[in-house]
PDB file of C-alpha atoms and ligand atoms in Angstrom:
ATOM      1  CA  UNK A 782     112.441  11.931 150.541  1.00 69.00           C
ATOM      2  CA  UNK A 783     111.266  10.503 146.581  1.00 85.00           C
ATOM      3  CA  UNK A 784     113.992   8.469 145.232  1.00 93.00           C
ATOM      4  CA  UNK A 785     116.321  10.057 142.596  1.00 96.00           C
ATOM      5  CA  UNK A 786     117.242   8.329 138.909  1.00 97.00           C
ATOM      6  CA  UNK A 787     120.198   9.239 138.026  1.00 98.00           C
ATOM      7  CA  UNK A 788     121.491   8.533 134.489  1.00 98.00           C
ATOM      8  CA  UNK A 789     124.871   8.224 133.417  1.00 98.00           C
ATOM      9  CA  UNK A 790     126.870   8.279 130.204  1.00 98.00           C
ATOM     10  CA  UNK A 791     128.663   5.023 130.252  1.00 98.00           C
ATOM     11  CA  UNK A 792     131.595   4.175 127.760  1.00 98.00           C
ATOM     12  CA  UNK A 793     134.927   1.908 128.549  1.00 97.00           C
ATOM     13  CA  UNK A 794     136.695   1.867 124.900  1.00 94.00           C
ATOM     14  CA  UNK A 795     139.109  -1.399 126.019  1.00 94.00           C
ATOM     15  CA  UNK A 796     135.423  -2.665 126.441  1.00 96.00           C
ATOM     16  CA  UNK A 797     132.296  -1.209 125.032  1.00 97.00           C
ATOM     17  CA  UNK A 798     131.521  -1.315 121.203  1.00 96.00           C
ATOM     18  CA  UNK A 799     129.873   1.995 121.622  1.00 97.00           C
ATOM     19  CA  UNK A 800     128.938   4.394 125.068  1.00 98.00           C
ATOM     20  CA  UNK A 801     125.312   3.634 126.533  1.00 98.00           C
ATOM     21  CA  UNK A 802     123.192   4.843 129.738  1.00 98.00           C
ATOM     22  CA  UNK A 803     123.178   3.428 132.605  1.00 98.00           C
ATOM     23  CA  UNK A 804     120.394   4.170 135.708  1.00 98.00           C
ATOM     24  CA  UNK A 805     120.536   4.922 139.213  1.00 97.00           C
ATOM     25  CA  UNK A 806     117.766   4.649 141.163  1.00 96.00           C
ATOM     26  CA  UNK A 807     119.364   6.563 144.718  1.00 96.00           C
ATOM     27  CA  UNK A 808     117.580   7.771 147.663  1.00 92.00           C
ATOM     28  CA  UNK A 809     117.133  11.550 147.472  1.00 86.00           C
ATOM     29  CA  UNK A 810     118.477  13.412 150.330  1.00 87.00           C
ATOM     30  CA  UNK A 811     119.064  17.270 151.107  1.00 89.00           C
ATOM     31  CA  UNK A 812     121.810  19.322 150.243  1.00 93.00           C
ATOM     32  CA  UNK A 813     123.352  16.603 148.039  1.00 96.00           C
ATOM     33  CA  UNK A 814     125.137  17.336 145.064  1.00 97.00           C
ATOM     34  CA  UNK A 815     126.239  15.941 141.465  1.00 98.00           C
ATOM     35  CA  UNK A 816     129.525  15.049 142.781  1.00 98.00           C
ATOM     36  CA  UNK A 817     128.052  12.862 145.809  1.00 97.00           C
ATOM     37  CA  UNK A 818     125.675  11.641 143.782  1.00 97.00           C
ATOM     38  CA  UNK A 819     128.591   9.983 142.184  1.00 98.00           C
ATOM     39  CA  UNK A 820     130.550   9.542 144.644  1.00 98.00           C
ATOM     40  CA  UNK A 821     127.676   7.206 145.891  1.00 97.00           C
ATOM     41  CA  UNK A 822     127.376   5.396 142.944  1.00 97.00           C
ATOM     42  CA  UNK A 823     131.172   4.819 142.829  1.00 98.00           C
ATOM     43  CA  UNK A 824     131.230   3.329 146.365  1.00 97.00           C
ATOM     44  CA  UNK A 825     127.907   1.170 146.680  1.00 96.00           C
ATOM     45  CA  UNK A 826     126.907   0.419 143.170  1.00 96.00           C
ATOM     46  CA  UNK A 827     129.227   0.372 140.955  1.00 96.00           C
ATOM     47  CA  UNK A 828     133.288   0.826 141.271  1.00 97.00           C
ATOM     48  CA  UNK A 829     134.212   0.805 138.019  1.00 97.00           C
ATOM     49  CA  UNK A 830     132.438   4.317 137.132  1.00 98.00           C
ATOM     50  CA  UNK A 831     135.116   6.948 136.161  1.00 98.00           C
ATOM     51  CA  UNK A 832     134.951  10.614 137.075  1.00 98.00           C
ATOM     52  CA  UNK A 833     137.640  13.568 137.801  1.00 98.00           C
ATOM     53  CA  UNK A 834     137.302  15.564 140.927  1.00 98.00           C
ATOM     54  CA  UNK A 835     139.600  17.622 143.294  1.00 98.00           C
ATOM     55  CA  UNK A 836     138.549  20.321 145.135  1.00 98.00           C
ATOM     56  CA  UNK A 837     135.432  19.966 145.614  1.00 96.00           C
ATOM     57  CA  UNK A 838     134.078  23.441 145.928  1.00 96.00           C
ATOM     58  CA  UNK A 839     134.620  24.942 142.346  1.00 97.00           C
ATOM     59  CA  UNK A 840     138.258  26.324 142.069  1.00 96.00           C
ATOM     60  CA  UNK A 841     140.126  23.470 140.414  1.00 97.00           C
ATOM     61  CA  UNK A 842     137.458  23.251 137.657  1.00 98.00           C
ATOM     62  CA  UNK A 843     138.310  18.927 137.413  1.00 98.00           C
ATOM     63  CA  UNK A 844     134.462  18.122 138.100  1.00 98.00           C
ATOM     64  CA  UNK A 845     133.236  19.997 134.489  1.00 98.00           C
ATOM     65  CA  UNK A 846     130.280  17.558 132.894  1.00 98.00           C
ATOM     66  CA  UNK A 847     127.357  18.089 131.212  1.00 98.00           C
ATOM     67  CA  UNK A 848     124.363  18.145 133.290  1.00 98.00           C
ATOM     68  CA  UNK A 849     120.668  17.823 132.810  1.00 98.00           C
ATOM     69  CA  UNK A 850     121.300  19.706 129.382  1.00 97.00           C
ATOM     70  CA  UNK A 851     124.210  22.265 130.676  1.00 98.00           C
ATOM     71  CA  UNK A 852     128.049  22.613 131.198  1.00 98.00           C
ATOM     72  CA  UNK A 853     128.328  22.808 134.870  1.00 98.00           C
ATOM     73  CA  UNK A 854     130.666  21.277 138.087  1.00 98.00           C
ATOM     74  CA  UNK A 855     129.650  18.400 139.804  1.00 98.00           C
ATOM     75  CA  UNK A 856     130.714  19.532 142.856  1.00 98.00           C
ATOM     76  CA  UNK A 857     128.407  22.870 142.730  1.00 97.00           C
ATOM     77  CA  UNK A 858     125.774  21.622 141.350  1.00 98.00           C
ATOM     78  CA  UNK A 859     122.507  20.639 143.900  1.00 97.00           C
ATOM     79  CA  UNK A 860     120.669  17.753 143.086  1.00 96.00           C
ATOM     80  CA  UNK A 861     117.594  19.239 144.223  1.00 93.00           C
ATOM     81  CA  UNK A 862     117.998  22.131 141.685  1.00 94.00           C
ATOM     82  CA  UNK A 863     117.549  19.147 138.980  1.00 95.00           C
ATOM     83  CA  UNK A 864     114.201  17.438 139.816  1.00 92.00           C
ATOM     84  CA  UNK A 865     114.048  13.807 140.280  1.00 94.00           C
ATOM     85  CA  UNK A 866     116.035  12.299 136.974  1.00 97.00           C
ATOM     86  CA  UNK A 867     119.565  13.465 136.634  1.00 98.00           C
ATOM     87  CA  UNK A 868     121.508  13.047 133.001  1.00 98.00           C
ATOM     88  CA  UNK A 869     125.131  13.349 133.269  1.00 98.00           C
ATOM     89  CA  UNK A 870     127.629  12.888 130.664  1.00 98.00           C
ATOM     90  CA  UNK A 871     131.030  13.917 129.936  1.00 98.00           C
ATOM     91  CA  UNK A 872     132.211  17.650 128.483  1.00 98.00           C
ATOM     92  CA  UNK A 873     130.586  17.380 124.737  1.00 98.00           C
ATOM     93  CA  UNK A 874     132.797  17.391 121.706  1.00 98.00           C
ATOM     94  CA  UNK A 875     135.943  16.284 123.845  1.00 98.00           C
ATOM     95  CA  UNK A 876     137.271  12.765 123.286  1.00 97.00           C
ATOM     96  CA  UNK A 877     135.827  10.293 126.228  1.00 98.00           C
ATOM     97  CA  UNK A 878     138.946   8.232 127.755  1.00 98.00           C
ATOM     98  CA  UNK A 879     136.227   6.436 129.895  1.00 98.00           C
ATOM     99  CA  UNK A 880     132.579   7.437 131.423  1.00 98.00           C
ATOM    100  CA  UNK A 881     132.670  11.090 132.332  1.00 98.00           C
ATOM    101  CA  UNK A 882     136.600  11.698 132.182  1.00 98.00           C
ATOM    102  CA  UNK A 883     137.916  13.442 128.588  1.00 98.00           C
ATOM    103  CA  UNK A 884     140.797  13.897 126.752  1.00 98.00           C
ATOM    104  CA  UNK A 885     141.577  17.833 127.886  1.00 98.00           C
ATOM    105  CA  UNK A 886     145.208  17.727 126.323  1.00 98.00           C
ATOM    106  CA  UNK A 887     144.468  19.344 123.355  1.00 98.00           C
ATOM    107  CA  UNK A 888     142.531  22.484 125.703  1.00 98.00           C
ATOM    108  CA  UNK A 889     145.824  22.499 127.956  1.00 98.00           C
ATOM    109  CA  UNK A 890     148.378  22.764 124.682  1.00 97.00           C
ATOM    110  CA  UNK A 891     146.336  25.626 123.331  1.00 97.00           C
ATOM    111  CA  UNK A 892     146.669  27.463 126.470  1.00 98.00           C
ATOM    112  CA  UNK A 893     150.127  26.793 127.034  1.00 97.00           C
ATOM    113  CA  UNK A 894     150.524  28.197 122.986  1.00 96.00           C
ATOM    114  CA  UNK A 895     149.797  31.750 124.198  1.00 96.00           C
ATOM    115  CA  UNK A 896     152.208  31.927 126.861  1.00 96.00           C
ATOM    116  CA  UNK A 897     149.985  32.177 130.348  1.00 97.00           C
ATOM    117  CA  UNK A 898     152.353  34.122 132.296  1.00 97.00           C
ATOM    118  CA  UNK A 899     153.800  37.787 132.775  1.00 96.00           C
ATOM    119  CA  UNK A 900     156.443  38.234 130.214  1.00 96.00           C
ATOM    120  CA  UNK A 901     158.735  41.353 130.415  1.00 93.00           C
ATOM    121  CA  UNK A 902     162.339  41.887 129.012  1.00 90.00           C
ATOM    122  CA  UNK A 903     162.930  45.128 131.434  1.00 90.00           C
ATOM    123  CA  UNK A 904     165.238  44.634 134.159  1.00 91.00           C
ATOM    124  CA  UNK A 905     162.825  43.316 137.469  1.00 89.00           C
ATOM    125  CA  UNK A 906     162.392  46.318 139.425  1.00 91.00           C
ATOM    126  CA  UNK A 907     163.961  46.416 143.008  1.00 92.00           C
ATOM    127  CA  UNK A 908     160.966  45.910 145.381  1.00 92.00           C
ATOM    128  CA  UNK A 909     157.687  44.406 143.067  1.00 91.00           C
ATOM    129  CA  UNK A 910     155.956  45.119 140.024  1.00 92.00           C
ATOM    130  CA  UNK A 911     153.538  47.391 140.908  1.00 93.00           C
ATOM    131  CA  UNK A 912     149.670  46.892 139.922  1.00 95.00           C
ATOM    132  CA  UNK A 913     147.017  49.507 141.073  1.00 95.00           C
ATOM    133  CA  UNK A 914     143.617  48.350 142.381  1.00 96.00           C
ATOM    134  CA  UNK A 915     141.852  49.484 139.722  1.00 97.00           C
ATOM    135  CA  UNK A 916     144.168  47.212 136.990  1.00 96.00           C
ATOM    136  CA  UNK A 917     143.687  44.413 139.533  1.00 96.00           C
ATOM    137  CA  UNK A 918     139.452  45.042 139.452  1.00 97.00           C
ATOM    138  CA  UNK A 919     139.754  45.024 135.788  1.00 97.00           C
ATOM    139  CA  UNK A 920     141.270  41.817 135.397  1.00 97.00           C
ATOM    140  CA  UNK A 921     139.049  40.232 138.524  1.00 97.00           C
ATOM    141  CA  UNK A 922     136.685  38.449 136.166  1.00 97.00           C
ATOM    142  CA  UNK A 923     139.229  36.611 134.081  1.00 98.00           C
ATOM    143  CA  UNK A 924     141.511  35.220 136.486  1.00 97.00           C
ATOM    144  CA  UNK A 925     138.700  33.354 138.413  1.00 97.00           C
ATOM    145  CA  UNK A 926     138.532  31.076 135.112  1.00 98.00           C
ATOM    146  CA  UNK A 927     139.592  27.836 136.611  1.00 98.00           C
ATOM    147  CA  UNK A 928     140.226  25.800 133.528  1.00 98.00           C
ATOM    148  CA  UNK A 929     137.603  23.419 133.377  1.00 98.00           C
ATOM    149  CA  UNK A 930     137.073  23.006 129.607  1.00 98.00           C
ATOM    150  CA  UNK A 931     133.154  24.337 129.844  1.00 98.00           C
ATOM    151  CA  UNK A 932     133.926  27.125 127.223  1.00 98.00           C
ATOM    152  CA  UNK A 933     135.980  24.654 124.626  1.00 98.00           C
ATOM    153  CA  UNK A 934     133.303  21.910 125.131  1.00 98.00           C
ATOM    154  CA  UNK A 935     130.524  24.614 124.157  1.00 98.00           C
ATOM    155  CA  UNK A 936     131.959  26.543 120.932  1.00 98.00           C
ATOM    156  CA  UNK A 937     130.870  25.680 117.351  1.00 98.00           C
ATOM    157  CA  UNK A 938     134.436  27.012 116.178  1.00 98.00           C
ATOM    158  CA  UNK A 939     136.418  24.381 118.222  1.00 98.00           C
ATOM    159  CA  UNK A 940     134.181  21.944 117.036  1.00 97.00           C
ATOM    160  CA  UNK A 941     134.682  22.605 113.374  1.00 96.00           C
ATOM    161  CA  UNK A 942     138.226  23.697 113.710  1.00 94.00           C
ATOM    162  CA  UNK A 943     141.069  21.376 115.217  1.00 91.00           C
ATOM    163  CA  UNK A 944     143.066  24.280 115.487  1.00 94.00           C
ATOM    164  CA  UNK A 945     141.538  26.993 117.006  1.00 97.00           C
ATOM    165  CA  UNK A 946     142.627  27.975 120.082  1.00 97.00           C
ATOM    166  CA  UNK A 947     139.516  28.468 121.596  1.00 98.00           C
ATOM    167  CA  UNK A 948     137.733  30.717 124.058  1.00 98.00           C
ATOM    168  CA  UNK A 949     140.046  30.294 127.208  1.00 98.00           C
ATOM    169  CA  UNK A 950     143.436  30.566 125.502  1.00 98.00           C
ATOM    170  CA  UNK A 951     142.035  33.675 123.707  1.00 98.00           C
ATOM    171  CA  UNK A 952     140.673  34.893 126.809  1.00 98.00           C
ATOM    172  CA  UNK A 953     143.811  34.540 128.545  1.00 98.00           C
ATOM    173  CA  UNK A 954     145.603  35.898 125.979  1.00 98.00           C
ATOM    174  CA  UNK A 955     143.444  39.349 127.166  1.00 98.00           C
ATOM    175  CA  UNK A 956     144.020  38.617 130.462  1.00 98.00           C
ATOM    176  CA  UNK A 957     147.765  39.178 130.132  1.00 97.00           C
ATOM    177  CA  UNK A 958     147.928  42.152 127.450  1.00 96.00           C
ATOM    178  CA  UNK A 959     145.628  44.058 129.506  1.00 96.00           C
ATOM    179  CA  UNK A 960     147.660  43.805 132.833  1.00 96.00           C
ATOM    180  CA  UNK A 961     149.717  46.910 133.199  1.00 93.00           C
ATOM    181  CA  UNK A 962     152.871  44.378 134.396  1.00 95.00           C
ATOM    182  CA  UNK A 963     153.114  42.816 131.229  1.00 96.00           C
ATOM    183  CA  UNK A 964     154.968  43.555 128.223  1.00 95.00           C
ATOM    184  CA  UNK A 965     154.453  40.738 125.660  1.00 94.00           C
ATOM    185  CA  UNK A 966     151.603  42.270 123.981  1.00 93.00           C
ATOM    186  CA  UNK A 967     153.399  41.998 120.313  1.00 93.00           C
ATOM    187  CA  UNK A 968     154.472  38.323 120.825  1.00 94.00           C
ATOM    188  CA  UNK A 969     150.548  37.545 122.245  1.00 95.00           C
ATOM    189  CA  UNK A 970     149.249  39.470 119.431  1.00 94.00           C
ATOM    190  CA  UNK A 971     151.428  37.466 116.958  1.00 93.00           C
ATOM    191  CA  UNK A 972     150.229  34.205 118.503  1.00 93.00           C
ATOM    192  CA  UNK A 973     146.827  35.058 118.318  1.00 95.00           C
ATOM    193  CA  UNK A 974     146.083  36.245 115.421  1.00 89.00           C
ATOM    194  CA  UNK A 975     147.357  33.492 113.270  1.00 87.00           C
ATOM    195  CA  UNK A 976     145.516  30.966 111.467  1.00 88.00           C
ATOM    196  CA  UNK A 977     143.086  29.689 114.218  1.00 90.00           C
ATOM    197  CA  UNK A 978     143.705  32.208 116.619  1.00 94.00           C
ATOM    198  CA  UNK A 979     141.340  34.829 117.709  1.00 95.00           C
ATOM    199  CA  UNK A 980     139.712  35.575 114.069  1.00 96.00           C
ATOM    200  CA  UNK A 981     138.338  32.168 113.812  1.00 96.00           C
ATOM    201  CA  UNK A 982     135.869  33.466 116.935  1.00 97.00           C
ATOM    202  CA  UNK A 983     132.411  34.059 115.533  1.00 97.00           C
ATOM    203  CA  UNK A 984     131.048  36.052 117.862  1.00 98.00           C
ATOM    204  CA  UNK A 985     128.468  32.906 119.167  1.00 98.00           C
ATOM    205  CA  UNK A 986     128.655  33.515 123.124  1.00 98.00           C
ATOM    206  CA  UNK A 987     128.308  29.407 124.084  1.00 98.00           C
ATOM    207  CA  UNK A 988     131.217  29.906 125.586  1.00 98.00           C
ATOM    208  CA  UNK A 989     130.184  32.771 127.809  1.00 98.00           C
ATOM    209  CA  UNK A 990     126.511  30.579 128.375  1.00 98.00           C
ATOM    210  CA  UNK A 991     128.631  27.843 129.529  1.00 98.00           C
ATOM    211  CA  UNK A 992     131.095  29.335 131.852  1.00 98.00           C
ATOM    212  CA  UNK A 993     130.225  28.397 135.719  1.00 98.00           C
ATOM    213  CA  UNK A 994     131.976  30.982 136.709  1.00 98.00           C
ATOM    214  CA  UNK A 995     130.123  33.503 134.912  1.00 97.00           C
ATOM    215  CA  UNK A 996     132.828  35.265 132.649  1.00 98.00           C
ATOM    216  CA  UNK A 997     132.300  36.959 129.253  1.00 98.00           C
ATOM    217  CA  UNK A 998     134.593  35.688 127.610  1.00 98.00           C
ATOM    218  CA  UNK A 999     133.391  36.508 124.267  1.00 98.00           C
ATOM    219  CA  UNK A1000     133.782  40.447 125.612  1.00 98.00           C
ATOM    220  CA  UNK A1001     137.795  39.411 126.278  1.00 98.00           C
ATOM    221  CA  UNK A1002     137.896  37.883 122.890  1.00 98.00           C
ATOM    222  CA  UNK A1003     136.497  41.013 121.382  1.00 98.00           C
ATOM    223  CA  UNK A1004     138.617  43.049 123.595  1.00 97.00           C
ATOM    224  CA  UNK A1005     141.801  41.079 122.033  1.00 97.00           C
ATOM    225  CA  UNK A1006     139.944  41.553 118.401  1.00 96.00           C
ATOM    226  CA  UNK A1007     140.140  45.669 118.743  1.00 96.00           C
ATOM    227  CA  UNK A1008     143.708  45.639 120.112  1.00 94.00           C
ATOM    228  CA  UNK A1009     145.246  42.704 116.665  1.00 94.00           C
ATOM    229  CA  UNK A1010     143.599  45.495 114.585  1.00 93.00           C
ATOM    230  CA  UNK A1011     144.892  48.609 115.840  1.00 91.00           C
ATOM    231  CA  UNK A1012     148.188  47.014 115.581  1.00 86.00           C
ATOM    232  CA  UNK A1013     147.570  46.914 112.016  1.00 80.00           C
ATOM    233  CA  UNK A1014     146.194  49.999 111.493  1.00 83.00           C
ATOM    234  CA  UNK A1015     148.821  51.362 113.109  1.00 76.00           C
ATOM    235  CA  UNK A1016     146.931  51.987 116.324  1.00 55.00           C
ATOM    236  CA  UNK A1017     148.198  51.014 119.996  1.00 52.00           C
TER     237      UNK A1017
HETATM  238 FE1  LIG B 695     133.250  30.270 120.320  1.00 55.04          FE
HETATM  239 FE2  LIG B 695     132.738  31.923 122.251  1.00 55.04          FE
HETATM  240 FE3  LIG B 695     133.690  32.861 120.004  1.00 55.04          FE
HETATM  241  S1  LIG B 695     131.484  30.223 121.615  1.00 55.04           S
HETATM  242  S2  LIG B 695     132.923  31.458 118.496  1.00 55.04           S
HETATM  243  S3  LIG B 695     134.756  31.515 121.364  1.00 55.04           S
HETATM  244  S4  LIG B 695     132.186  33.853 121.314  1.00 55.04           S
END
């Protein structure tokens, strides 16, 4: 098979002035993705490339770059779905600690801010909190988000805004008030619609464009939108 180039974002702050590219050239070979790609510059070229991975087949969401001109996981990603030059760089718009690894602190404090879990102040029901099939299909989409940072990385607000929560946290946010087993709408709602919460979302789908797992999250965001105003109207 044609040899591959594969060129990667390249930036060690305790040592470079400013980030550069560096190229490849790899023997192409079938069924190969980003991930081995790097894996094989990592272990015959060059060891001191950095990179996060776990999982390797798209559920811990550590492998998020931006490829060939898109958010998308190493480890899903075919080389042979990219032609014969590869450009890889780290999540855009997220601080670079060194090569392709960021900074995603700041996207894991926002998400703790809205409280990711079920909260309830009843007393726990004897046997289990029960959740119909349909509540479960409804929430389906939004709990296969596996964190990866693609949505943050992508959205014009959380690039002009330190403090916007951004589309995952808001998502999230919708992910809990509209499961039937939770009962901290009010305190979500508070926490969301403050000063960089959910009104600071313009509406400019990135996010959903972005998302390797496919979710609309700008639907959840509006979703969260209708329910903060019908609060204040007086609504549910
Ligand atoms: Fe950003 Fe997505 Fe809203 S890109 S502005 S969170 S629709």
């Amino acid at each position: 098979m044609q040899k591959i180039t594969l060129n990667v974002y390249r930036f060690d702050p305790d040592l470079d002035q400013e980030p550069y590219w560096k190229s490849y050239e790899l023997p192409g070979r079938e069924g190969v993705t980003v991930l081995e790609v790097l894996f094989e510059v990592l272990e015959h070229h060059d060891g001191s490339l950095a990179f996060r991975y776990s999982c390797r087949e798209a559920i811990c969401g550590a492998c998020a770059m931006y490829i060939n001109g898109s958010h998308r996981l190493a480890c899903k990603t075919q080389v042979s779905h990219l032609g014969r030059v590869l450009w890889v760089s780290p999540l855009p718009h997220m601080r670079v600690i060194k090569d392709l690894v960021v900074d995603m602190d700041p996207f894991f404090e926002k998400y703790k801010l809205i409280k990711p879990y079920l909260l309830s102040n009843s007393k726990p029901p004897e046997k289990e909190r029960y959740q119909s099939p349909d509540e479960r299909r409804y929430i389906d989409e939004m709990i296969s988000c596996i964190l990866c940072g693609s949505c943050y990385s992508s959205c014009p607000s959380v690039w002009t805004g330190e403090h916007y929560l951004g589309p995952a946290a808001l998502m999230w946010a919708y992910r809990f008030t509209a499961d039937g087993r939770d009962e901290g709408d009010a305190e979500r709602l508070n926490l969301t619609a403050q000063e960089g919460g959910l009104w600071r979302c313009h509406t400019i789908f990135n996010c959903t464009e972005a998302c390797p797992k496919n979710i609309n999250l700008t639907h959840s965001i509006q979703q969260l939108k209708k329910k903060a105003a019908a609060r204040v109207l007086g609504g549910k």
